[in-house]
Amino acid sequence: MDINNRIPLMQTHLDFHTSPDVAGIGSKFSKENFQKALKLGNLDSITVFAKCHHSMCYYPTEVGTMHPGLDFDLTGAMIDAAHEIGVRAPVYITAGWSHYDSMMHPEWRSVSKDGSYTSNECMPVEGDRDTFKPNYSWYMMCLNDGEYAQHIYEITEEICKRYKVLDGLFYDICFMEEACFCPTCKKGMKEMGLDPESEADAKKYLIIKRQSFMTKCTDILRKYHPDATIYFNSGGADPYKPEYHDYSTHFEMEDLPTSEGDYNKISLRARYFTNSGKKYIGMTGKFHLAWGEFGGFKPKEALKFEVAVMAMYGAGASIGDHMHPDGEMELETYRNIGFAYDYLKKIAPYCYGGKTVCDIGLCLSDDREANSGISNILLENQLDYGIIKDNNFSDYKLVIIPDGVVLDDAGLNALNTYIANGGKLVLMADSLVENGEFQLDFGVKYKAGAEYDCDYITLREKRDNIPDAPMLNLVPAHRTEVLAGEVYADFITPYFNRTFNRFFGHKNTPHNKDSERMPAIVKNGNVVYMAHSLAKSYARHGSVYHKRYFMYALNLVLDTPTIEVSGIGAEGRCTAINQTDNNRYCINLAYAAPVKRGEATIIEDIMPVYNIAVKMRADKEIKRVYLPLTDEELAFDSADGEVTFTVPKLECHTSIVLEY
């Protein structure tokens, strides 16, 4: 069986991290209540729990610790109830956090280089245990094939043997630390010829052992359930940790945009996994803030927006919940989830099963700020993008290479071929700089990094939406010399760096009007270079003008985007797919305006926007344009390969179909 066919579209992730100090566990659980919740939620899958962060197991166990307040197989009861109504029920096992195990076996904990136990938050000293415990404060457990890892293998085998129909396993907290220096790991490093005092060697060892851990868990699962899914969370869907991606059957991209991420985070990660060959799920929560929050609710309209955006980027959806200790499902939660998933069912035919239509390819950098800044700028201009993998530059009209990216010989050869064939390229800051020189010959010579703590950019031509005056950059430019090409913007430096010895007023030193003007934006042929990391500046400081400078530079080579949308502002989103089997393009638009309220970023009011103008350049003759959810026909004009039409109203999300 193709495991991809077993990946859910509409899932709930049901947590149950339940203190052993609470009695009556599951006392109000009923099959009828559980099934009613699943039906209200429109679920096709629910991840249920077997072992939680308190180390408690929720089934009769011979190798773990069954919750002392539980007297029946709650895990099995949930699996059976779900299966009875055709809902999948993969099983959750905590890995990296396990409180009771850590108390009973401190030797199972992960250890930092300084010899202290590794934890994700401050932990109390002995004798100070009645003070408030910080949220999400747990000791990390060592998964590097020692006694604790063996314990997880035993739990895994017990679950696999106990449940004759097991849809999948979900392991949590797998990749949150980068190294462990416990005695077992130090011994293992020595046996492997690594230096146990070296941070780099410890990181290398951890990767090897995490891969071994995942392999062994998978081998146990496959022995009993060859068609089950398996996923390793907390870094398993991190684009910056590709060394772990081969070991999961799919990806669940965890994000709580109100408190732990933002409403743009899903797009970058989804685009990374678009061409992975595996299905991927967006993962949010019903909570106002974060995981495990009892009594916290997100407005159902916000959930609808979140799952619609996941679908726009090709992701299924998983919405987190946390069951009450007595086992009764909170039906109000599932009414809200069902509201969102009812809409997802309606738009699914126009969001999945097609090839993404986009012009821009983004090379991912190790600099996350730069990647995030570029992604946000493109999204806010309704420009979708793909992620460059395996040097597939030729898939895109334009390629953006952020700060810090250096290509190997194969990548550099592929890029040169791409440019020679008419491909367009945008570079910035120190992208493609190796050993103090640009890897690519595009008429600009790299000289050095920034000399001052800030500088000021100014265009050589006047633009209505950019100040006709020097604009502050707190992420200053790299210094270059232009040998060929045209300079479109310059930067000038301040009088001096701000120090305790010499400073100016409250903040930055003003620009020195007599300082040398140096190139800030250069175009030579199909290559544009920005000396500043304007994307990082935007990610860090959020200036509209940094975004506009970036777009000014981008538009020097991006002449005609395939899709242009106007009328939905910076918070509007646009994606498109080509469903060749159905002879149609599907464009998806979304609009909401998240706002900061206290510690949370929330969506409260989703206001409609009207008369959105859309232009699409298509190599097919478009025969019909309509809104599939209402079957409303849209008038359109078609000439010279361009189709133009107006969407009369967008409230949260809409799909548009262009048949050819």
CSV table of N, CA and C in Angstrom, one decimal, residues 15 97 120-121 135-136 172-173 176 233-234 253-266 269 283-285 287-293 298 306 368 596 599-602:
chain,number,residue,atom,x,y,z
A,15,ASP,N,-3.4,15.7,22.7
A,15,ASP,CA,-2.5,15.6,23.8
A,15,ASP,C,-3.2,15.1,25.1
A,97,TRP,N,11.0,14.2,26.3
A,97,TRP,CA,10.6,14.7,27.7
A,97,TRP,C,9.9,13.5,28.4
A,120,ASN,N,15.0,22.5,28.8
A,120,ASN,CA,14.6,23.5,27.8
A,120,ASN,C,14.1,24.8,28.6
A,121,GLU,N,14.0,24.7,29.9
A,121,GLU,CA,13.7,25.9,30.7
A,121,GLU,C,14.5,25.7,32.0
A,135,ASN,N,6.4,27.3,32.4
A,135,ASN,CA,5.7,26.6,31.3
A,135,ASN,C,6.8,25.8,30.5
A,136,TYR,N,6.5,24.6,30.0
A,136,TYR,CA,7.3,23.8,29.1
A,136,TYR,C,8.7,23.6,29.7
A,172,ASP,N,7.5,12.3,19.9
A,172,ASP,CA,7.6,13.7,20.1
A,172,ASP,C,8.9,14.0,20.8
A,173,ILE,N,9.3,15.3,20.6
A,173,ILE,CA,10.5,15.9,21.2
A,173,ILE,C,11.8,15.0,20.9
A,176,MET,N,15.5,18.3,19.8
A,176,MET,CA,15.5,19.7,20.4
A,176,MET,C,16.9,20.1,21.0
A,233,ASN,N,8.8,14.0,15.7
A,233,ASN,CA,8.5,15.5,15.8
A,233,ASN,C,9.6,16.3,16.5
A,234,SER,N,9.3,17.6,16.5
A,234,SER,CA,10.2,18.6,17.1
A,234,SER,C,11.5,18.7,16.4
A,253,MET,N,4.2,19.8,10.2
A,253,MET,CA,4.9,21.1,10.4
A,253,MET,C,4.3,21.8,11.5
A,254,GLU,N,4.8,21.6,12.7
A,254,GLU,CA,4.2,22.2,13.9
A,254,GLU,C,4.4,23.7,14.0
A,255,ASP,N,3.3,24.4,14.2
A,255,ASP,CA,3.4,25.9,14.3
A,255,ASP,C,2.1,26.3,15.1
A,256,LEU,N,2.3,27.1,16.1
A,256,LEU,CA,1.2,27.8,16.8
A,256,LEU,C,1.3,29.3,16.5
A,257,PRO,N,0.7,29.8,15.5
A,257,PRO,CA,1.0,31.1,15.0
A,257,PRO,C,0.7,32.2,15.9
A,258,THR,N,-0.2,32.0,16.9
A,258,THR,CA,-0.5,33.0,17.8
A,258,THR,C,0.6,33.3,18.8
A,259,SER,N,1.4,32.3,19.1
A,259,SER,CA,2.4,32.5,20.2
A,259,SER,C,3.8,31.9,19.9
A,260,GLU,N,3.9,30.9,19.0
A,260,GLU,CA,5.2,30.3,18.8
A,260,GLU,C,5.8,30.4,17.4
A,261,GLY,N,5.0,31.0,16.6
A,261,GLY,CA,5.5,31.2,15.2
A,261,GLY,C,4.9,32.5,14.7
A,262,ASP,N,4.4,32.5,13.5
A,262,ASP,CA,3.6,33.6,12.9
A,262,ASP,C,2.8,33.1,11.8
A,263,TYR,N,2.0,33.9,11.2
A,263,TYR,CA,1.1,33.5,10.1
A,263,TYR,C,1.8,33.4,8.8
A,264,ASN,N,3.1,33.6,8.7
A,264,ASN,CA,3.9,33.4,7.5
A,264,ASN,C,4.7,32.2,7.5
A,265,LYS,N,4.9,31.6,8.7
A,265,LYS,CA,5.8,30.5,8.9
A,265,LYS,C,5.5,29.3,8.0
A,266,ILE,N,4.2,29.0,7.9
A,266,ILE,CA,3.8,27.8,7.2
A,266,ILE,C,4.2,27.8,5.8
A,269,ARG,N,8.0,26.7,5.0
A,269,ARG,CA,8.2,25.2,5.3
A,269,ARG,C,7.4,24.4,4.3
A,283,MET,N,0.4,22.0,11.1
A,283,MET,CA,0.0,21.7,12.5
A,283,MET,C,-0.2,22.9,13.3
A,284,THR,N,-1.4,23.2,13.7
A,284,THR,CA,-1.7,24.3,14.6
A,284,THR,C,-2.4,23.8,15.8
A,285,GLY,N,-3.1,24.7,16.6
A,285,GLY,CA,-3.8,24.3,17.8
A,285,GLY,C,-5.1,25.0,17.9
A,287,PHE,N,-5.9,26.2,20.6
A,287,PHE,CA,-5.6,27.0,21.8
A,287,PHE,C,-5.5,28.5,21.4
A,288,HIS,N,-5.7,29.3,22.4
A,288,HIS,CA,-5.4,30.8,22.2
A,288,HIS,C,-3.9,31.0,22.1
A,289,LEU,N,-3.2,30.3,22.9
A,289,LEU,CA,-1.7,30.6,23.0
A,289,LEU,C,-1.0,29.3,22.5
A,290,ALA,N,-0.9,28.3,23.4
A,290,ALA,CA,0.1,27.2,23.1
A,290,ALA,C,-0.4,25.9,23.6
A,291,TRP,N,0.4,24.9,23.3
A,291,TRP,CA,0.0,23.5,23.6
A,291,TRP,C,-0.3,23.3,25.1
A,292,GLY,N,-1.3,22.5,25.4
A,292,GLY,CA,-1.6,22.1,26.7
A,292,GLY,C,-2.4,23.1,27.5
A,293,GLU,N,-3.0,24.1,26.8
A,293,GLU,CA,-3.7,25.2,27.4
A,293,GLU,C,-5.1,24.8,27.6
A,298,LYS,N,-9.3,29.4,20.2
A,298,LYS,CA,-9.0,30.3,19.1
A,298,LYS,C,-10.4,30.5,18.3
A,306,GLU,N,-6.5,29.6,8.9
A,306,GLU,CA,-5.3,28.8,9.0
A,306,GLU,C,-5.3,27.5,8.2
A,368,ARG,N,18.5,32.0,8.8
A,368,ARG,CA,17.1,31.9,8.8
A,368,ARG,C,16.4,33.2,8.7
A,596,LYS,N,-1.2,42.1,16.9
A,596,LYS,CA,-0.6,41.8,18.1
A,596,LYS,C,-1.4,42.3,19.3
A,599,GLU,N,0.6,39.2,24.4
A,599,GLU,CA,1.7,38.3,24.0
A,599,GLU,C,1.3,37.5,22.8
A,600,ALA,N,0.1,37.7,22.3
A,600,ALA,CA,-0.4,36.8,21.2
A,600,ALA,C,-0.6,37.6,19.9
A,601,THR,N,-0.4,36.9,18.8
A,601,THR,CA,-0.8,37.5,17.5
A,601,THR,C,-2.1,36.8,17.1
A,602,ILE,N,-3.2,37.5,17.0
A,602,ILE,CA,-4.5,36.9,16.8
A,602,ILE,C,-5.2,37.4,15.5
